[in-house]
Coordinates of N, CA and C and ligand atoms in Angstrom, one line a residue:
X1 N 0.2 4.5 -9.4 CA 0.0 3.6 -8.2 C 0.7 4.1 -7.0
X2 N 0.1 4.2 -6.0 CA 0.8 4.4 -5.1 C 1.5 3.3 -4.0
X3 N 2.4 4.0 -3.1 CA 3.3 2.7 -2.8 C 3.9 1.5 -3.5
X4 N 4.6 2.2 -4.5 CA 5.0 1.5 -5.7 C 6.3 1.3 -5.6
X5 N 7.1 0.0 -5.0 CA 8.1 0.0 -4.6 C 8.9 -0.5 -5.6
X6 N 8.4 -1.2 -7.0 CA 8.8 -1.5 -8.2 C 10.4 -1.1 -8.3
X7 N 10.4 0.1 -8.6 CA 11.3 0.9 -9.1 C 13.0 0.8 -8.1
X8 N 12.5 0.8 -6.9 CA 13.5 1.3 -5.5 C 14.1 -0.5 -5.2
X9 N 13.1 -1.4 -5.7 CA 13.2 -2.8 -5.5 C 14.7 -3.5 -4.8
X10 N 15.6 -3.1 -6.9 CA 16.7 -3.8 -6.9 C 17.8 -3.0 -5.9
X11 N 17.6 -2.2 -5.2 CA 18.8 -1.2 -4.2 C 18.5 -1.3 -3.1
X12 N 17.0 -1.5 -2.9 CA 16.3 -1.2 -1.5 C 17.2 -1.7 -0.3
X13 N 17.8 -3.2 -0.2 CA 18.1 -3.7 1.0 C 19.8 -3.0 1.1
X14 N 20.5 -2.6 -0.1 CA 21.9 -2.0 0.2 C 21.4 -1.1 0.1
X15 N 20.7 0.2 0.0 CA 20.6 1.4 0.3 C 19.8 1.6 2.1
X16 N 19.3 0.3 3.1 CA 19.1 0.5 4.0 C 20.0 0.1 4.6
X17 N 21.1 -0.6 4.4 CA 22.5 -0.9 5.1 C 23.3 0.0 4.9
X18 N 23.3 0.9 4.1 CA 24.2 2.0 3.9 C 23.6 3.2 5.0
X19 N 22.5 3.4 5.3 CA 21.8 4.8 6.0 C 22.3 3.4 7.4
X20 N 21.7 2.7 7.4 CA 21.4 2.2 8.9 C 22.2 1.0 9.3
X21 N 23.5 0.9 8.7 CA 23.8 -0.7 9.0 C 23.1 -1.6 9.0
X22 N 23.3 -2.3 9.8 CA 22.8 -3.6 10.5 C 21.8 -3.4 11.1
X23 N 21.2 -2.2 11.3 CA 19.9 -1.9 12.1 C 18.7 -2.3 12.1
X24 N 18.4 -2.3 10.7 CA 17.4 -2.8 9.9 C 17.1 -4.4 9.9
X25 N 18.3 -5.1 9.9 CA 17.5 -6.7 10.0 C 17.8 -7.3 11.3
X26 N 18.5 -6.3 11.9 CA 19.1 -6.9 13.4 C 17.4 -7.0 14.2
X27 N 16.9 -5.6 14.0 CA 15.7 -5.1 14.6 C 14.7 -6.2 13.7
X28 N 14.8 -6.8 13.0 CA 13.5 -7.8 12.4 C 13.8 -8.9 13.1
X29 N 15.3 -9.4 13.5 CA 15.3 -10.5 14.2 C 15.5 -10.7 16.1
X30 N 15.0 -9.8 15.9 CA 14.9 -9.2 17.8 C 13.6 -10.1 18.2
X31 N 12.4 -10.0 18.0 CA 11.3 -11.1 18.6 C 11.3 -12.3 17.9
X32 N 12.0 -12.7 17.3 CA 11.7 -14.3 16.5 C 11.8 -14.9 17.5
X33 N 12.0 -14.7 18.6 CA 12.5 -15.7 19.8 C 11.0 -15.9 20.2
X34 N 10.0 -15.7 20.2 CA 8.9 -15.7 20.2 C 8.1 -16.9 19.4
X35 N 8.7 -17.4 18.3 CA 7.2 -18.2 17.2 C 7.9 -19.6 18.4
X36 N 7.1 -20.4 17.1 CA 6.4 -21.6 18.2 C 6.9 -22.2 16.9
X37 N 7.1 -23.9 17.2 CA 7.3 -25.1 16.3 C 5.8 -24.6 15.6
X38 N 5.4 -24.7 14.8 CA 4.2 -25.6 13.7 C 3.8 -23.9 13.7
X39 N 4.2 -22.7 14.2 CA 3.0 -21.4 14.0 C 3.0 -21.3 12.5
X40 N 1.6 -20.5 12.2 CA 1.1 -20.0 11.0 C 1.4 -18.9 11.1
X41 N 2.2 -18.0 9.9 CA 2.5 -16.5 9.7 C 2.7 -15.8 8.9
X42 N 1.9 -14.8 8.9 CA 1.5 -13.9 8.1 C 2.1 -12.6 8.2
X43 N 3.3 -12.6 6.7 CA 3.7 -11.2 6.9 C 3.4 -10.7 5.7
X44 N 2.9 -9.3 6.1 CA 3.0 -8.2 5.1 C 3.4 -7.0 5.0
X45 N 4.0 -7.3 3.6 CA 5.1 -6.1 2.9 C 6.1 -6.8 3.3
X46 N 6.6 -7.4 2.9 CA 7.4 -8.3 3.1 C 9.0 -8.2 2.5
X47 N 8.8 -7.2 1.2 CA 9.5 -7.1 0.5 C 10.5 -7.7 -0.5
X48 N 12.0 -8.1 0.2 CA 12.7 -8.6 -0.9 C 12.9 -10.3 -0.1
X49 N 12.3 -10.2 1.2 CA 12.3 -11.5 1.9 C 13.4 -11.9 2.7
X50 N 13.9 -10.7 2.9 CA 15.3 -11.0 4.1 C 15.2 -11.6 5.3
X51 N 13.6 -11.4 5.9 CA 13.2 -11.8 7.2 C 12.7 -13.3 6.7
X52 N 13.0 -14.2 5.4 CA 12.2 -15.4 5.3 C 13.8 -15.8 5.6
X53 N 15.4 -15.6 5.2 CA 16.1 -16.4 5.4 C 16.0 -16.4 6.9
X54 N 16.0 -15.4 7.9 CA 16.1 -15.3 8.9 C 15.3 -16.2 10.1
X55 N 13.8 -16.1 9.4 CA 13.1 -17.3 9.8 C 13.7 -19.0 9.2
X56 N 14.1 -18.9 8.6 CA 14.6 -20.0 8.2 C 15.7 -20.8 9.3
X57 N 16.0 -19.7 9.8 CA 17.3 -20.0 10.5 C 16.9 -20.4 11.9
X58 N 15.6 -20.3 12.1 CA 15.3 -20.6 13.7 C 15.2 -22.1 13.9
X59 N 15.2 -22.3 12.9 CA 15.5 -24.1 12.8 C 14.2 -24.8 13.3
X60 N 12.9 -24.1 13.0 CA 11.9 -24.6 13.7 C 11.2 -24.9 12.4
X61 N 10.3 -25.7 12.4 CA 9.1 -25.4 11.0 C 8.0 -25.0 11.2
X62 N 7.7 -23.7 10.1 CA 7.3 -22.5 10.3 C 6.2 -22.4 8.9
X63 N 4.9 -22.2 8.9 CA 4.0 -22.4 7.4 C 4.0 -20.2 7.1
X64 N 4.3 -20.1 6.2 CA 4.0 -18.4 6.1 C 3.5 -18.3 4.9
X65 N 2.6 -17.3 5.0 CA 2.1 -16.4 4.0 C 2.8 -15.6 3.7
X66 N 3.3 -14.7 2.5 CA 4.0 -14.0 2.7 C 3.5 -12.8 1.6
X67 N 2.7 -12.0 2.0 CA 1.7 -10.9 0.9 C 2.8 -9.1 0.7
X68 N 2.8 -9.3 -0.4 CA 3.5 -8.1 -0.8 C 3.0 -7.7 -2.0
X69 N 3.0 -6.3 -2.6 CA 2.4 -5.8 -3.4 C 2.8 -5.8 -4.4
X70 N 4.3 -5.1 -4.9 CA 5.5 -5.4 -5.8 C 6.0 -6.6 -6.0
X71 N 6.0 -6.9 -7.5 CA 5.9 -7.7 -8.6 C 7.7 -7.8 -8.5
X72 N 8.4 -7.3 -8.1 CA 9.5 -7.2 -8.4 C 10.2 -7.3 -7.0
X73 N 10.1 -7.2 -6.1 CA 10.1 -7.2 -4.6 C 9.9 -8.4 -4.2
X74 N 8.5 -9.5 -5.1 CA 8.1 -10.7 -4.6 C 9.1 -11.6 -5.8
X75 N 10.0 -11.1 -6.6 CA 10.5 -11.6 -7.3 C 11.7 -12.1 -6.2
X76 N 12.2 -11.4 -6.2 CA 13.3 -11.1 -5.4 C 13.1 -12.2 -3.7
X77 N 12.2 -12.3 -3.3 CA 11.8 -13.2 -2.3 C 11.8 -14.5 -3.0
X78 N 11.2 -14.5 -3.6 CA 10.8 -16.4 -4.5 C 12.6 -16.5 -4.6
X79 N 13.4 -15.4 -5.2 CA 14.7 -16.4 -5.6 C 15.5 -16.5 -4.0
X80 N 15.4 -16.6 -3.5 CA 16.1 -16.8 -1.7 C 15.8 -18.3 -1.5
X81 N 14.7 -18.8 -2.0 CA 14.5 -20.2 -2.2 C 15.9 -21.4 -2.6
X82 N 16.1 -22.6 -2.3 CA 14.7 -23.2 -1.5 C 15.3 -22.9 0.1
X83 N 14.4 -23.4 0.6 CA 14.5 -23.1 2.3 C 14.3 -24.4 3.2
X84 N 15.1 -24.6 4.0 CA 15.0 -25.5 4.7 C 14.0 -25.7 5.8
X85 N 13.7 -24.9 6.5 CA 12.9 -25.3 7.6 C 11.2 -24.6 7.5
X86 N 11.3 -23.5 6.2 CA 9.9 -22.5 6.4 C 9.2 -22.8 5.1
X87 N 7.7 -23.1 4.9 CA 7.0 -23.2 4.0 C 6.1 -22.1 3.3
X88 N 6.7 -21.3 2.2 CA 6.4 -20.2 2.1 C 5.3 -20.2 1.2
X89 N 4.2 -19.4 1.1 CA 3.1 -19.1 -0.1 C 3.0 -18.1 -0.4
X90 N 3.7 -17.7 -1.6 CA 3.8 -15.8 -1.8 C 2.8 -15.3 -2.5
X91 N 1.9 -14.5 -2.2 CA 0.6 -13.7 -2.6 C 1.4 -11.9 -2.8
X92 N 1.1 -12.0 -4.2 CA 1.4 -11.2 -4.8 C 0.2 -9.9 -5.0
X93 N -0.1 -9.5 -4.1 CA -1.6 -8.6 -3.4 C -1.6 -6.9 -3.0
X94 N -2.5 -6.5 -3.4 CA -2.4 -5.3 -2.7 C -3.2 -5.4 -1.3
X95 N -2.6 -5.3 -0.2 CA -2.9 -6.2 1.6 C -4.5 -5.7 1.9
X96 N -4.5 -4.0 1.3 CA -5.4 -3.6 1.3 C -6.7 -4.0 1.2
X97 N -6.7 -4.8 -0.1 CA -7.4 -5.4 -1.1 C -8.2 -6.7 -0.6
X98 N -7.2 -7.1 -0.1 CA -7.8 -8.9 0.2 C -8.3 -8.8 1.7
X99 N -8.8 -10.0 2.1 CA -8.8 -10.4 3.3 C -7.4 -11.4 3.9
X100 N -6.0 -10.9 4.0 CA -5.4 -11.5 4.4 C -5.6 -13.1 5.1
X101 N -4.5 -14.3 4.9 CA -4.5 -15.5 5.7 C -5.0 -15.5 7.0
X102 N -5.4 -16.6 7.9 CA -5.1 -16.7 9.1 C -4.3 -16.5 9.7
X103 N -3.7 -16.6 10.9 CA -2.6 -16.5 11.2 C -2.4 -16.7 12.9
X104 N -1.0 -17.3 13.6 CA -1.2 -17.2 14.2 C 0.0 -15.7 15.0
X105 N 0.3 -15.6 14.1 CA 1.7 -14.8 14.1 C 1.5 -13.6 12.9
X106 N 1.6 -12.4 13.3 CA 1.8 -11.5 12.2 C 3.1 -10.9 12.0
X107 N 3.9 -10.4 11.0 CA 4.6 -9.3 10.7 C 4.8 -8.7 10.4
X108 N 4.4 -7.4 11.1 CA 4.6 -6.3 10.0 C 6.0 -4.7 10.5
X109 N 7.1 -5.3 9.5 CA 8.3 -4.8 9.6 C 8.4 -3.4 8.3
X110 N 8.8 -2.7 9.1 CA 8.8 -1.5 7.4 C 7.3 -1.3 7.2
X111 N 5.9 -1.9 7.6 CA 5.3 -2.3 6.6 C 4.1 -1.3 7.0
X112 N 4.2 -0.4 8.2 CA 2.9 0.3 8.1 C 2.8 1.9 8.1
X113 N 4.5 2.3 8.2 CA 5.1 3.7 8.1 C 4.4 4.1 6.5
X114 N 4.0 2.9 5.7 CA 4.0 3.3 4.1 C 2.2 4.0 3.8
X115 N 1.7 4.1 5.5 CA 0.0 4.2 5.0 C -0.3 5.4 6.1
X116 N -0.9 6.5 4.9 CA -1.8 7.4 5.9 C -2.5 7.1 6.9
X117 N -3.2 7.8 7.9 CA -4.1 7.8 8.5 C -5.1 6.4 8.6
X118 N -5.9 7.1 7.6 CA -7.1 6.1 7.0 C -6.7 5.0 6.9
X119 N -5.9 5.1 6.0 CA -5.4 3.3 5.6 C -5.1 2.5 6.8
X120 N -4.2 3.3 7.1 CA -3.5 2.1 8.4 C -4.3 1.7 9.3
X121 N -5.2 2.6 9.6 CA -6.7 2.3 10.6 C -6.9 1.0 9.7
X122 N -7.6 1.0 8.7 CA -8.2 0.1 7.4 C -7.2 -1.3 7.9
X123 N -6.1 -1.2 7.3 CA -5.2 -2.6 7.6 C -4.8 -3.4 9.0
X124 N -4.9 -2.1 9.7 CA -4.5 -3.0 11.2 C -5.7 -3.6 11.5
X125 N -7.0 -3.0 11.4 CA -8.3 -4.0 11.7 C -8.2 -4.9 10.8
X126 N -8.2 -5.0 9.6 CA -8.1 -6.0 8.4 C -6.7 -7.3 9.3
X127 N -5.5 -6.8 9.2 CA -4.8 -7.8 10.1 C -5.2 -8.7 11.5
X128 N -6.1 -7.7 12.2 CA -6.6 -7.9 13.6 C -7.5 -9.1 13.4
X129 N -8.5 -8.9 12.5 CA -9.2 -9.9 11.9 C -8.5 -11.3 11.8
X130 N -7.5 -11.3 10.9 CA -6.8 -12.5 10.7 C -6.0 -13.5 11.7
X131 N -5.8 -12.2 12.8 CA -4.8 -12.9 13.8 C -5.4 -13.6 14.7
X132 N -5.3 -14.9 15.3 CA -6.0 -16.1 15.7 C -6.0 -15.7 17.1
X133 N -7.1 -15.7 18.1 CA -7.1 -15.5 19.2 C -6.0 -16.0 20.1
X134 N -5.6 -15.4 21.1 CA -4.0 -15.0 21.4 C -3.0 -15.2 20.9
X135 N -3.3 -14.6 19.8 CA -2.0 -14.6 18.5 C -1.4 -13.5 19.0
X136 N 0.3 -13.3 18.4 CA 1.1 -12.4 18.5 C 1.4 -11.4 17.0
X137 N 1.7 -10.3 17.1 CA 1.7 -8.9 16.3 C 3.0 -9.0 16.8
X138 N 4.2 -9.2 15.8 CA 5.5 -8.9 15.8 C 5.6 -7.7 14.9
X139 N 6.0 -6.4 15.3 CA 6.0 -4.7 14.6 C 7.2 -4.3 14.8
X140 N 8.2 -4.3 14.1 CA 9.7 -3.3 13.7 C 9.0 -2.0 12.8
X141 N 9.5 -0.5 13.3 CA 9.3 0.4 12.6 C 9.9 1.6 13.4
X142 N 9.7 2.6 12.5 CA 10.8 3.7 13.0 C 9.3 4.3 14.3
X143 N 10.1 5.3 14.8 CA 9.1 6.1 15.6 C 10.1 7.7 15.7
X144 N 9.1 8.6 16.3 CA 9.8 9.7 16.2 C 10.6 9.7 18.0
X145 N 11.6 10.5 18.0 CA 12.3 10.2 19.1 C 12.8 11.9 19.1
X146 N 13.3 12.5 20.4 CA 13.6 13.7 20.2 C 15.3 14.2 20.0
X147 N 15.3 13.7 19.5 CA 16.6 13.9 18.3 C 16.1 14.6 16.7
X148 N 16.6 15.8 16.8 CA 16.5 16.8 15.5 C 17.0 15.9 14.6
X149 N 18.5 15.4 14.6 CA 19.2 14.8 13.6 C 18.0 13.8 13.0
X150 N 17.3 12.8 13.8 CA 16.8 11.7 13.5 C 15.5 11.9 13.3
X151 N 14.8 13.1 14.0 CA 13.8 13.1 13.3 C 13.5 13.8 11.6
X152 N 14.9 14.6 11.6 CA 15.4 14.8 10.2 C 15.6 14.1 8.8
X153 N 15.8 13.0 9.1 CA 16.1 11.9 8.6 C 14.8 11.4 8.5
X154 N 14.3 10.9 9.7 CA 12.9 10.3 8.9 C 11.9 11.5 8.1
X155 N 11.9 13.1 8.0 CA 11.4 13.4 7.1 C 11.6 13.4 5.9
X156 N 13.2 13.1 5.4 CA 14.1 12.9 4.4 C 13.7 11.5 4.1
X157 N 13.1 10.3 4.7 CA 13.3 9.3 3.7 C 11.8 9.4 3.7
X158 N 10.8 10.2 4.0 CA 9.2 10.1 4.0 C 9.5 10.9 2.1
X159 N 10.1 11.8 2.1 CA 10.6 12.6 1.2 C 11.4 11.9 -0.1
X160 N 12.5 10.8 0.1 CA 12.8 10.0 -0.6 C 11.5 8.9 -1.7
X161 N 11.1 8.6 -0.1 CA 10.2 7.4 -0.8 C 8.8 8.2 -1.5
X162 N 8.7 9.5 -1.5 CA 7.6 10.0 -2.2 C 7.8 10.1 -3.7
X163 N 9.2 10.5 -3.8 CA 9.9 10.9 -5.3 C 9.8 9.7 -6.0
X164 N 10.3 8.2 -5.2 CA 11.2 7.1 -6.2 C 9.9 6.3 -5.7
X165 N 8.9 5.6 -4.8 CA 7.6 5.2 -4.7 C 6.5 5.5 -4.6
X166 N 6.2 6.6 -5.1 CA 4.8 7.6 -4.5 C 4.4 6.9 -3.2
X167 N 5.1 7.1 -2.0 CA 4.4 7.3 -0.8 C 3.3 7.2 -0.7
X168 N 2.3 6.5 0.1 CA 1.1 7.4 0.4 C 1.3 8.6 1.7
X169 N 2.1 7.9 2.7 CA 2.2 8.0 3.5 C 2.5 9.8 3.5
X170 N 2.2 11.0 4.6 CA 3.4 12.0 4.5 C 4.5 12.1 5.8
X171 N 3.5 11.7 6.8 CA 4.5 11.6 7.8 C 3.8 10.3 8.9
X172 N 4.8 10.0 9.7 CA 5.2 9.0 10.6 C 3.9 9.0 11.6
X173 N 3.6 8.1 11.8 CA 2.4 8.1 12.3 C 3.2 7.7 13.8
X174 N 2.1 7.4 15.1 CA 2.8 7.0 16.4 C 1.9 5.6 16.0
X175 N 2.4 4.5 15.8 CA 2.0 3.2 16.1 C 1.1 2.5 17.1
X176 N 2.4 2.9 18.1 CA 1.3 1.9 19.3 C 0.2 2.8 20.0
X177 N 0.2 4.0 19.6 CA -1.3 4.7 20.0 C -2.3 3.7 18.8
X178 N -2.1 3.2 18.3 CA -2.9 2.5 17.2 C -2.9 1.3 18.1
X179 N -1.8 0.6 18.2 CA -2.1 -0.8 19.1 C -2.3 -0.6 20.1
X180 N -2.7 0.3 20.7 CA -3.6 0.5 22.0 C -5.0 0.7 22.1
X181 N -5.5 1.1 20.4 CA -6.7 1.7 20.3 C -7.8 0.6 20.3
X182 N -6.7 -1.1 19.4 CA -7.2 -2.0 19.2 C -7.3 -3.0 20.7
X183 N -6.6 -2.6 21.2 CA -6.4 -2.7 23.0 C -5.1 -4.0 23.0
X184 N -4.2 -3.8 22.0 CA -2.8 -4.8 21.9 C -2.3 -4.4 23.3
X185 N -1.3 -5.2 24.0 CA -0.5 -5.4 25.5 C 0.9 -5.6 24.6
X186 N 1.6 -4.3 24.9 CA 3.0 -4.5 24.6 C 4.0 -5.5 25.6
X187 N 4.5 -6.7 24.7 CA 4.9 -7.6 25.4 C 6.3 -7.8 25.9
X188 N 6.8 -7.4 24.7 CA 8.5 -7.0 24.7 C 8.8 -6.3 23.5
X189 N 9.8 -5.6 23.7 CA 10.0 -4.4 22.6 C 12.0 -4.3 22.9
X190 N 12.6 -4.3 21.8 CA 14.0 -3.6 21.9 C 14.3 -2.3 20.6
X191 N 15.1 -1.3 21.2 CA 15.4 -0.1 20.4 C 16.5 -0.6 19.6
X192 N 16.6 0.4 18.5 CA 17.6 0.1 17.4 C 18.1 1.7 17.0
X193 N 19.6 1.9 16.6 CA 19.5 3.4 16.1 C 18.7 4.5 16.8
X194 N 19.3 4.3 18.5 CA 19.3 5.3 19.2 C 18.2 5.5 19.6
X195 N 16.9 4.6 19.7 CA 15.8 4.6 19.8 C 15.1 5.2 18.1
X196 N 15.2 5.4 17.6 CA 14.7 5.7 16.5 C 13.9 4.2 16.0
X197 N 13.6 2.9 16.0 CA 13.4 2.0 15.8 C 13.4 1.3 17.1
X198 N 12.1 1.0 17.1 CA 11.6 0.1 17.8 C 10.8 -1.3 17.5
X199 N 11.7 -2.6 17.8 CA 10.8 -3.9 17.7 C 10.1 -4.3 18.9
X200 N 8.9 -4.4 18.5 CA 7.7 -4.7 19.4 C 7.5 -6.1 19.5
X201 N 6.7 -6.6 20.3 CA 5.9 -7.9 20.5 C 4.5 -7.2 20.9
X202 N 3.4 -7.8 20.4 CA 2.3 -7.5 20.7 C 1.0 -8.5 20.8
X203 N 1.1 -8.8 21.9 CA -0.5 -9.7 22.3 C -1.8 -9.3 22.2
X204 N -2.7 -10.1 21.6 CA -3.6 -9.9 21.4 C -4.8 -10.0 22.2
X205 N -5.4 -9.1 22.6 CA -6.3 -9.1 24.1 C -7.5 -9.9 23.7
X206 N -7.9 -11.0 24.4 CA -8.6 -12.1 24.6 C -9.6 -11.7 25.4
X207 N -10.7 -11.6 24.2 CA -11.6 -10.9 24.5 C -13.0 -11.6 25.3
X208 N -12.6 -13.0 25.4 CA -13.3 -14.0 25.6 C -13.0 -14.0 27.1
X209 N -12.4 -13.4 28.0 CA -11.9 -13.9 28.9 C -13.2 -12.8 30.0
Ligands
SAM1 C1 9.4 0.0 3.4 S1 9.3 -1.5 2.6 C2 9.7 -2.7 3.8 C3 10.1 -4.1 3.2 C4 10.5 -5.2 4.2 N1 9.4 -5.4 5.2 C5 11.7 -4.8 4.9 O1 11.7 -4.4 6.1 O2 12.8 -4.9 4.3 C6 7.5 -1.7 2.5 C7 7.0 -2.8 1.7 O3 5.6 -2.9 1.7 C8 5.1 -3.2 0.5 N2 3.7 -2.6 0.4 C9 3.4 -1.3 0.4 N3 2.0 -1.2 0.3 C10 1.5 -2.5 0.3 C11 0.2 -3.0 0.3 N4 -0.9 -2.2 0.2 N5 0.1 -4.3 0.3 C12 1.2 -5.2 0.3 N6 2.4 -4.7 0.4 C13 2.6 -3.4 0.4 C14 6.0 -2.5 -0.5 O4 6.0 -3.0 -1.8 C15 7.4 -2.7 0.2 O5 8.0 -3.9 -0.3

């Protein structure tokens, strides 16, 4: 199987604080300032669900989907339970596969570095689909930057995660050439790790207008 995060599960979130510090969840919680009382959201790849305590914390109430592929990843989310302010439904799915929730809010953090080409074309329309006319695209992910050191590194963990997850992915794709293709308006964005990581906000062009 590919993108099999099974394996990497139980280490994943201390083995990204050890490369990145704080980088990693600080950068997921950079647009939350964004959701709304009552929004619907839909995140995928979700993983071990660090970003559900975090939502939790906005002290707003919040309905989420929360679709991840690993059996062991969504384990690890269900026990962070119970939660005070967010209503979670965890779909245990390959994102691919389904026709994802409605939504009025997406996230996808970590979650689309993991897909070649093809694919990611495939899921970002499949997502686009779901997201509710001027819905928001909340996107944390690495990008290449012109630093040797760093772009060293991201060939090293494209390289990591092939060995211990079979990757699909082989290398880093540029994102927002993608969210421009679907015609997204970058709304607000902050860097993380020297620019190497970038969290986006992304609006959805209203096509009705
Ligand atoms: C790099 S991890 C990021 C996890 C989390 N978003 C975070 O930032 O900590 C990518 C996650 O996407 C999940 N994933 C990969 N392919 C998927 C797919 N086709 N459908 C749903 N989840 C998938 C993996 O199981 C893994 O948990």
């Amino acid at each position: 199987m590919r993108n099999n995060f099974n394996f990497i599960a139980p280490v994943y979130d201390k083995l990204g604080r050890l490369i990145f510090g704080n980088n990693l969840i600080d950068s997921q919680k950079a647009m939350l300032k964004h959701l709304k009382e009552g929004n619907h959201i839909l995140i995928l790849g979700g993983g071990s669900g660090e970003i559900l305590k975090e939502l939790d914390k906005q002290k707003i109430h919040l309905t989420i989907s929360f679709v991840e592929l690993s059996p062991k990843m969504i384990r690890l989310a269900k026990a962070r339970q119970p939660f005070k302010n967010i209503e979670v439904t965890f779909i245990c799915q390959n994102a691919l596969a389904i026709n994802p929730p409605n939504a009025d809010v997406v996230i996808t953090n970590y979650f689309l570095d993991v897909f070649a080409l093809a694919n990611l074309t495939l899921i970002m329309k499949k997502i686009e689909n779901s997201l509710s006319t001027s819905g928001i695209w909340l996107c944390t992910d690495f990008r290449k930057t012109n630093s040797i050191f760093k772009n060293g590194l991201i060939k090293l963990m494209y390289l990591f995660f092939k060995i211990f997850s079979q990757l699909e992915a082989n290398v880093l794709q540029d994102f927002e050439v993608q969210f421009e293709t679907l015609g997204y308006k970058k709304i607000d964005s902050k860097f993380y790790f020297g620019k190497m990581i970038e969290s986006c906000t992304y609006q959805k062009p209203n096509l009705t207008k």
